[in-house]
C-alpha positions in Angstrom: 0.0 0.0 0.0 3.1 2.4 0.8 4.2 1.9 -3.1 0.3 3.2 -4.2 0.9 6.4 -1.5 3.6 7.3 -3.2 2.4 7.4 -6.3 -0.4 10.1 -5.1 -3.2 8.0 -4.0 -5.2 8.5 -1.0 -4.5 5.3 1.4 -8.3 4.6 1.6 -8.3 4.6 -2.3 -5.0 2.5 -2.1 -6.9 -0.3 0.6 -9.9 -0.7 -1.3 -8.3 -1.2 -4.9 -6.0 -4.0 -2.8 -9.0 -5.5 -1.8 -10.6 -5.5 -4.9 -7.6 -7.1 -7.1 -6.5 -9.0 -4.4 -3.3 -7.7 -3.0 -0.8 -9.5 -5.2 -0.3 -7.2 -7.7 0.6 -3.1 -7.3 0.0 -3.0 -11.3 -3.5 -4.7 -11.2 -4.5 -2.0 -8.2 -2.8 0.5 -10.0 -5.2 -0.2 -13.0 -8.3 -1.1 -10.8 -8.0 2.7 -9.2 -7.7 4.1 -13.2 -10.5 2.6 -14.7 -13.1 2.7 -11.3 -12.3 5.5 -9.2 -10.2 7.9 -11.5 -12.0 10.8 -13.5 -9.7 12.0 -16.5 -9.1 14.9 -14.8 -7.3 13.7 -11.5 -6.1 10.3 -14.1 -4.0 13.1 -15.7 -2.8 14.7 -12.9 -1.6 11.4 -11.2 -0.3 10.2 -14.5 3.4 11.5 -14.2 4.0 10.0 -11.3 2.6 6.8 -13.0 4.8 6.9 -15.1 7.7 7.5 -13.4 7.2 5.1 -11.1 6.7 2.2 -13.2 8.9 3.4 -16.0 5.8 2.8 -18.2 6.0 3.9 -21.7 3.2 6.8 -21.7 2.0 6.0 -25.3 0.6 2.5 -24.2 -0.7 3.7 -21.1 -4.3 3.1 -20.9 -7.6 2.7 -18.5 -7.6 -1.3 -18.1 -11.0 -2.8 -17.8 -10.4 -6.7 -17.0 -9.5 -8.4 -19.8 -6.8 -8.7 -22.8 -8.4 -7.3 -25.1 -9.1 -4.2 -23.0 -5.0 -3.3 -22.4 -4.6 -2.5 -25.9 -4.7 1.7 -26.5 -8.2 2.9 -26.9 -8.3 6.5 -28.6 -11.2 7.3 -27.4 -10.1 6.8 -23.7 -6.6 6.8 -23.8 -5.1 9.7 -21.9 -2.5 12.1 -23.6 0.4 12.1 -21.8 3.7 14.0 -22.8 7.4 11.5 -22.4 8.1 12.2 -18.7 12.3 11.8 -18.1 13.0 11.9 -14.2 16.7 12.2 -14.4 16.7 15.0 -17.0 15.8 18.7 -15.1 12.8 20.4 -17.0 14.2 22.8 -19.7 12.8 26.5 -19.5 11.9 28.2 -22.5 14.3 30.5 -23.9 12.0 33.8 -23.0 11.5 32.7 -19.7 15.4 31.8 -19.3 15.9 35.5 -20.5 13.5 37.1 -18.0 16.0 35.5 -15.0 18.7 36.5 -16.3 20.6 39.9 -14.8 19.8 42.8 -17.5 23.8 43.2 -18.4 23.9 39.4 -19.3 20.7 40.1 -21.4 22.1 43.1 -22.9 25.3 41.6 -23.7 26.4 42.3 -27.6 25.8 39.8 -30.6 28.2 41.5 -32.6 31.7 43.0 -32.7 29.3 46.2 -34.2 27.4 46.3 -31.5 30.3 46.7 -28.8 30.4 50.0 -27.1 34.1 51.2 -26.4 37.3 49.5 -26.6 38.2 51.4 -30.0 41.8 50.8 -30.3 40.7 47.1 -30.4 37.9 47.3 -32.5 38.6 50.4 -35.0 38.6 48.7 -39.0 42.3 48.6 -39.1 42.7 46.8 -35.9 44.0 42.9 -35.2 40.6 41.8 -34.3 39.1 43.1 -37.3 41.4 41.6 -39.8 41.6 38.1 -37.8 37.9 38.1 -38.7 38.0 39.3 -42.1 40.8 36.4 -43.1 39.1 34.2 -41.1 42.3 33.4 -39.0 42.0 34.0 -35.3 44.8 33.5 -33.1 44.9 32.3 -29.8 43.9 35.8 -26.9 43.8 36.7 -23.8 41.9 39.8 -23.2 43.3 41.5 -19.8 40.8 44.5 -18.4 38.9 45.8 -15.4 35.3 43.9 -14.9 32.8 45.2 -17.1 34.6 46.0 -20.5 33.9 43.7 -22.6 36.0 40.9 -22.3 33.5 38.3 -22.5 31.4 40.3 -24.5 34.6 40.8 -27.6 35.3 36.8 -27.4 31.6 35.7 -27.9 30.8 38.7 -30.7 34.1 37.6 -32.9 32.6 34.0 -33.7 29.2 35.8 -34.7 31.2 38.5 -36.5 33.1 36.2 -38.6 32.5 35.8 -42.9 30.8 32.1 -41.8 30.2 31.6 -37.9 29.0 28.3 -39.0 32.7 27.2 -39.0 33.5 27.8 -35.6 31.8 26.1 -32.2 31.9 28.4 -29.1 33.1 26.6 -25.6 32.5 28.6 -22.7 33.8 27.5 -19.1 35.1 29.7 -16.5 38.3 28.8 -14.2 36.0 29.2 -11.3 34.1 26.2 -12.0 35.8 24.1 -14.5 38.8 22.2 -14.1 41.5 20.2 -16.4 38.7 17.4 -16.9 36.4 20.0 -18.6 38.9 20.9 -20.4 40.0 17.3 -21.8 36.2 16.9 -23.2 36.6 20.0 -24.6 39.3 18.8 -26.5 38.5 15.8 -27.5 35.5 17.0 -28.5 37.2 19.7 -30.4 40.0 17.1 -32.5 36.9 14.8 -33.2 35.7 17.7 -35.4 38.3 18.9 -36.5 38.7 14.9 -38.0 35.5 15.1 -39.3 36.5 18.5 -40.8 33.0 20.4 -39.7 33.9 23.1 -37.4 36.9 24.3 -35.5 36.6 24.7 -31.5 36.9 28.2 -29.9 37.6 27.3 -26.0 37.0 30.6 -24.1 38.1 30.4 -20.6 37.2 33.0 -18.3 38.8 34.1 -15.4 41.9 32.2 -16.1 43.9 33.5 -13.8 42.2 30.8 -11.0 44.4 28.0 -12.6 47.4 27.4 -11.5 50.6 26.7 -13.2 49.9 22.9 -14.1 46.6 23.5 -15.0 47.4 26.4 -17.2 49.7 23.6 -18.5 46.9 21.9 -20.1 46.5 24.4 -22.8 49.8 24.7 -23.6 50.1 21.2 -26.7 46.2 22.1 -27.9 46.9 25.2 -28.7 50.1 24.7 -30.1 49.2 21.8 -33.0 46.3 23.8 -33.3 43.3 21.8 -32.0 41.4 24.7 -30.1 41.7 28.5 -31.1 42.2 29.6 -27.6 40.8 32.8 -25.7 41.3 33.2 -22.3 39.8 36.7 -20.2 41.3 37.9 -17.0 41.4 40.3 -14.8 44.7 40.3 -13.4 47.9 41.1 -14.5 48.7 38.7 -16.6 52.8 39.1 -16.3 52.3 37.7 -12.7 49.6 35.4 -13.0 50.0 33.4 -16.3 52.8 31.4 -17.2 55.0 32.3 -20.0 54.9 29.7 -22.1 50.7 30.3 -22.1 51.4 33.7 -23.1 54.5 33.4 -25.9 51.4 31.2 -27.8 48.9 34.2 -27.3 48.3 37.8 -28.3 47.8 39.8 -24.9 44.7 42.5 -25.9 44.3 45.3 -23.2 40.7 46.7 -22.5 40.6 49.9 -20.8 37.3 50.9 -18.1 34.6 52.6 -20.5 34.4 56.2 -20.5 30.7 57.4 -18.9 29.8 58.5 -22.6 30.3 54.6 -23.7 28.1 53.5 -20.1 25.4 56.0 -21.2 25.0 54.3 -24.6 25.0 51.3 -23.1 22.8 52.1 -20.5 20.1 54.1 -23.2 20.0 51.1 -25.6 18.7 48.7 -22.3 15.9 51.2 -21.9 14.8 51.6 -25.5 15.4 47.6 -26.5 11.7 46.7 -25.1 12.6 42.8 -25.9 15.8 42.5 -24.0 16.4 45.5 -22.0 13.6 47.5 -19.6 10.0 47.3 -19.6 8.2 49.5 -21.9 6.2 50.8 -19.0 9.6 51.7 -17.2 9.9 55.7 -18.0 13.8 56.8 -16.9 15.2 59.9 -16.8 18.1 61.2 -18.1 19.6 62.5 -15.1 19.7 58.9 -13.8 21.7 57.2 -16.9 23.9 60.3 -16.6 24.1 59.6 -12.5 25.0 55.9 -13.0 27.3 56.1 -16.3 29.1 58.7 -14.0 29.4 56.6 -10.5 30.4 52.7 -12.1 33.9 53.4 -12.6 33.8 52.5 -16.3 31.7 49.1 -15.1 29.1 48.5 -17.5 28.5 45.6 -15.3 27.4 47.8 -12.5 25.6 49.9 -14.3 23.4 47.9 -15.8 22.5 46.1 -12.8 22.1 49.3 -10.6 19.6 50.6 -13.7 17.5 47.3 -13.2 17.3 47.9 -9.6 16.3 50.9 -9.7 13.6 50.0 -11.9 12.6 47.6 -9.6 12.0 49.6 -6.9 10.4 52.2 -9.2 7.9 49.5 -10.6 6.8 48.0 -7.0 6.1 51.8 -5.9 4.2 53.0 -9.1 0.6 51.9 -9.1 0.5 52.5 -12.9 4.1 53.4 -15.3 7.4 53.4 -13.3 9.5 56.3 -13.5 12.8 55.4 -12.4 14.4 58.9 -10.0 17.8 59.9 -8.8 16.9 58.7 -5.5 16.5 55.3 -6.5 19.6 55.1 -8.7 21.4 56.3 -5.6 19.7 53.6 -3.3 20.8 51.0 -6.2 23.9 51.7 -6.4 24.5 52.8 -2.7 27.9 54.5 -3.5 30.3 55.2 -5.9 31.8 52.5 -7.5 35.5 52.4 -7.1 37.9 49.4 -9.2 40.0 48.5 -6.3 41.6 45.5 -5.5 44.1 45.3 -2.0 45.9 42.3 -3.4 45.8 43.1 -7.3 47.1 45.6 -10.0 45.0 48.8 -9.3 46.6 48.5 -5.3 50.0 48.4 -7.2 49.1 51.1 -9.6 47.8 53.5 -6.8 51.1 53.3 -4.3 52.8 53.5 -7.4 51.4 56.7 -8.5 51.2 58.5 -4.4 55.0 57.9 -4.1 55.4 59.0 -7.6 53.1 61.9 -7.3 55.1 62.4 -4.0 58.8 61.8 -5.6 57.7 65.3 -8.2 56.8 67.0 -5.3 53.0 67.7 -6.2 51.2 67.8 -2.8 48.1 67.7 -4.4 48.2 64.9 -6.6 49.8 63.1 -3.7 46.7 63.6 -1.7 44.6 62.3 -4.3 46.2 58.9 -5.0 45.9 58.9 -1.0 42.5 59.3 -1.1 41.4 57.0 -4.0 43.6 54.1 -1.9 41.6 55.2 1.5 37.9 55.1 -0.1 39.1 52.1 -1.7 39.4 50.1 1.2 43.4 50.0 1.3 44.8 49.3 4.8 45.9 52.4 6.5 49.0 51.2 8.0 50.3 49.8 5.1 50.1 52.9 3.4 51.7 53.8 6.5 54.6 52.0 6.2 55.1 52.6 2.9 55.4 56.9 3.7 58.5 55.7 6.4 60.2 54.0 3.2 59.7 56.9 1.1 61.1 59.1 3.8 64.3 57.3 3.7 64.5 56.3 -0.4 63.5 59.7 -1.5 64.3 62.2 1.4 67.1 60.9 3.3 69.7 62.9 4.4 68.1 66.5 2.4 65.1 66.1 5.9 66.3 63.5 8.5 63.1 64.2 10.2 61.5 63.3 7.7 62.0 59.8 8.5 60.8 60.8 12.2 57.7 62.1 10.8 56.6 59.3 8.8 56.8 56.9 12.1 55.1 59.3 14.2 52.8 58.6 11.3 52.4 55.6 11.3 52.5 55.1 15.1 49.4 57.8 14.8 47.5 55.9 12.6 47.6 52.9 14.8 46.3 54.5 17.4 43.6 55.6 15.9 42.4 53.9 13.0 40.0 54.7 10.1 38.3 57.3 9.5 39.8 59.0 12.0 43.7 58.5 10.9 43.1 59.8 7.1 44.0 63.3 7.9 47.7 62.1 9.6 48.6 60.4 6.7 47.6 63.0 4.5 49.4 65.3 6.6 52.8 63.1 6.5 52.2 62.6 2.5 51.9 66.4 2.6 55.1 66.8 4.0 57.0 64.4 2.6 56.0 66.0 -1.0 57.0 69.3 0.2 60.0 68.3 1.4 63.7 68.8 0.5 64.8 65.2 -1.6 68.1 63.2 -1.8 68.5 59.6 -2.9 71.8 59.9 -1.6 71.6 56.8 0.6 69.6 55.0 -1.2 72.1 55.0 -4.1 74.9 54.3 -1.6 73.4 51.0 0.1 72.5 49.7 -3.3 75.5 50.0 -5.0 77.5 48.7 -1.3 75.4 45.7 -1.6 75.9 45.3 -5.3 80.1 45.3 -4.2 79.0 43.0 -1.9 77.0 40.4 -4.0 79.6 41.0 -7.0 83.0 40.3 -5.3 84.8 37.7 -6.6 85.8 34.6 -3.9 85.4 35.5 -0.6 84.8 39.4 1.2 87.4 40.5 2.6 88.2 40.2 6.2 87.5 43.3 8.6 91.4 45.1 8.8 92.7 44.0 12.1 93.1 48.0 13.1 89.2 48.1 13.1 88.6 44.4 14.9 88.0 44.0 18.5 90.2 42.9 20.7 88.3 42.1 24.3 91.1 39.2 25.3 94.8 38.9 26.0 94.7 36.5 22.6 92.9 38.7 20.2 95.5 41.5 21.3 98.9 39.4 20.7 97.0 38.8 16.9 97.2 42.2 16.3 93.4 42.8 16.7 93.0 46.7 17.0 96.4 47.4 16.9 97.1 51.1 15.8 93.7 52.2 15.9 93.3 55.6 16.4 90.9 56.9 18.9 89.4 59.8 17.0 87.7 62.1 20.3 91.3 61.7 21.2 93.3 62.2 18.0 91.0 64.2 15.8 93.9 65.0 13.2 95.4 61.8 13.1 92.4 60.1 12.9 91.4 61.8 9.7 94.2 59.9 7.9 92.8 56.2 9.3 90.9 53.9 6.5 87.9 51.9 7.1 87.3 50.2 4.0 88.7 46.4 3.3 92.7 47.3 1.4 91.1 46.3 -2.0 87.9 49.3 -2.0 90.1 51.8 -0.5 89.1 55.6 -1.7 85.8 53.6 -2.5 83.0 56.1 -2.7 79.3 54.8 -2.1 77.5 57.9 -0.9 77.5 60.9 -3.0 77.2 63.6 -0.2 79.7 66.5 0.1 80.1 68.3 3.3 78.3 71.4 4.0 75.1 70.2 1.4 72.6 70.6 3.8 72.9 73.0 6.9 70.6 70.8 9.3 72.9 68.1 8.6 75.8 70.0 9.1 74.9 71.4 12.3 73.7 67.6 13.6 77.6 66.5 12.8 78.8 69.4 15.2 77.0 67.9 17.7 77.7 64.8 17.7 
């Protein structure tokens, strides 16, 4: 009776057709409930489970009456069923796929015509242009921020081609795929190519998330030519693809899209009515200008923020949505800022404060500062990087300097965020303003290159310099003639220092009397 529950019967309706057939057989109650308790309605609800429960074939499925004769299919009471597959997952229709699917994925391009941005890539004399045109792509890897058109420039150039017929487009992403995926996708891909139907395009996003072995994988494909390979990343890919990957591959830079190329973008998802916003979703211009302005060249994030806001606008209109400021704002909740604390842009933005600081431009300096800060960056680290400067770039033209930056940093640990961003900007202030000298900098790293470079063995310390605390160390000569200099300031002047073979060596370029503060701090001591 359990097995006739399960299917969706009610267990009174399960005991009675068992009493009725006898109890030996689940397929004679089964029958006994469809042709004397069953209307066609409820018969066609509870026919799926039928079905899948006695892996019956639905065409021969019909109301049993008793004998032979009666099992055959009757059209007049047979019951249309459509095939029922448990293990396959019910398929959406395309238009209903497309109505789950983020707006920027729907309103991702078809076409290299229809890309937005990304000129010196796409302009008619370009490499991607006449790939297409000869019909010989090379192996890519596109390198940009998110949102500009990576994904979107691989998928177009198979539809932009003279016959897209000829190519077959594999997606998989690094995040989710591994080498496995990759070996059906070749295999797959050599199969045709025996066949001589269509060549494989593998695009593998976010490539980067393989490692070195993995990134291995691609290396003998794509060099007997069994995949046409593009890869997308987002990282640098000097430090995080291997060479050999990248000696078979054309690297293609994207740039973040200007907020003219975001507001195209963002106009043609409001006036496409099939893939882009409803038609009774009225926006205003000083939204798309708002949110072209505030995604830090994401089209990503603006598109996303734009259907949000016209979501909120929709479930507070009683009639036609009109999408305000207000709710762009709320979508987006701040400015968008392309930062990463482990990546290229946290590179490029120390790079460019201690640069900006090196030229002595205070404000610039405080600019770089402040992108880092709102970015997320870790105050102390910045902190610690102002103390290096104050050293590398200042030296010995401030010595406080150096005294500044740690009460810096020490300042900032105390106090933390938000609180701490107007010390550091005051110690990036001062160290742009002041005086500059790479001095020692230049004179420990070409000691260390003497160091590093010497052929054999260093030297041994003279014996006049060495230290001589026992009886033994002074009958080897250790600190014999040394010359005291507090006591001997005229002979001492004559006394070397430096190993016999580096003698009149000169590592720091620093004449006396170059800097008064110095000058004065050499009296003293």
């Amino acid at each position: 009776m359990e097995q006739l529950v399960s299917m969706g019967f009610s267990s009174d309706l399960a005991a009675e057709a068992l009493t009725a057939t006898g109890g030996d057989s689940i397929q004679k109650a089964t029958d006994w409930i469809l042709s004397h308790r069953s209307s066609p309605q409820s018969t066609a609800t509870l026919q799926p489970k039928l079905d899948r429960f006695l892996r019956l074939n639905p065409k021969t499925l019909s109301p049993v009456v008793g004998d032979d004769s009666s099992k055959r299919p009757n059209p007049e009471t047979q019951i249309p069923v459509a095939a029922d597959d448990s293990n396959k997952r019910p398929k959406l229709s395309s238009s209903r796929h497309r109505q789950h699917q983020p707006l920027s994925e729907r309103m991702r391009p078809r076409t290299l015509d229809d890309v937005v941005g990304q000129e010196h890539l796409l302009s008619p004399a370009s490499l991607l242009r006449s790939a297409i045109e000869s019909n010989r792509l090379p192996s890519i890897v596109f390198w940009g921020p998110p949102g500009t058109g990576k994904t979107s420039i691989a998928k177009s150039l198979i539809n932009s081609s003279k016959d897209p017929s000829l190519y077959r487009f594999v997606s998989l992403s690094a995040v989710t795929s591994g080498v496995k995926d990759v070996r059906d996708a070749v295999e797959s891909a050599k199969r045709l190519n025996l066949e001589g139907k269509k060549r494989t395009v593998l695009f593998m996003d976010e490539v980067h998330r393989f490692n070195k072995s993995q990134q291995d994988s691609f290396l003998p494909v794509i060099e007997d030519g069994s995949i046409l390979f593009i890869g997308a990343t987002t990282e640098n890919p000097s430090f995080h693809l291997i060479t050999p990957l990248l000696s078979r591959c054309r690297v293609l830079t994207l740039n973040p899209l200007k907020p003219n190329h975001v507001e195209t973008l963002l106009r043609r998802a409001v006036d496409d009515s099939e893939r882009g916003l409803s038609n009774s979703v009225e926006v205003d211009d000083s939204v798309i200008e708002f949110l072209a302005n505030n995604c830090d060249g994401d089209a990503r994030v603006a598109l996303n923020a734009l259907e949000i806001s016209a979501t909120m606008a929709t479930a507070r209109a009683a009639s036609e949505a009109v999408v305000s400021i207000d709710d762009a704002k709320e979508a987006l909740q701040c400015k968008h800022l392309a930062y990463d604390k482990a990546g290229d842009q946290h590179y490029n933005l120390i790079s460019a404060l201690h640069k900006s600081m090196r030229g002595g431009d205070a404000n610039a300096a405080i600019y770089w500062l402040a992108r880092m800060l709102e970015g997320g960056e870790e105050p102390l680290y910045i902190a610690r990087r102002l103390i290096r400067f104050a050293s590398e770039d200042i030296g010995l033209a401030d010595p406080s300097a150096l005294t500044q930056a740690v009460a810096c940093y020490q300042a900032s640990h105390f106090l933390g965020m938000p609180e701490c961003n107007v010390i550091l900007a005051q110690c990036t202030a001062y160290l742009a303003l002041a005086p500059k000298s790479v001095a020692v900098y230049r004179a420990i790293g070409a000691a260390q290159k003497v160091v590093k470079e010497s052929v054999g063995q260093n030297e041994g310390v003279p014996l006049h310099l060495r230290n001589a605390p026992t009886k033994l160390m002074k009958e080897l000569g250790y600190g014999k003639e040394y010359i005291y200099p507090p006591d001997d300031p005229s002979s001492a002047a004559a006394q070397t220092y430096l190993p016999p073979s580096l003698l009149h060596y000169k590592f720091l370029e620093w004449p006396h009397g170059a800097s008064g503060d110095l000058q004065d701090q050499e009296h003293k001591f």
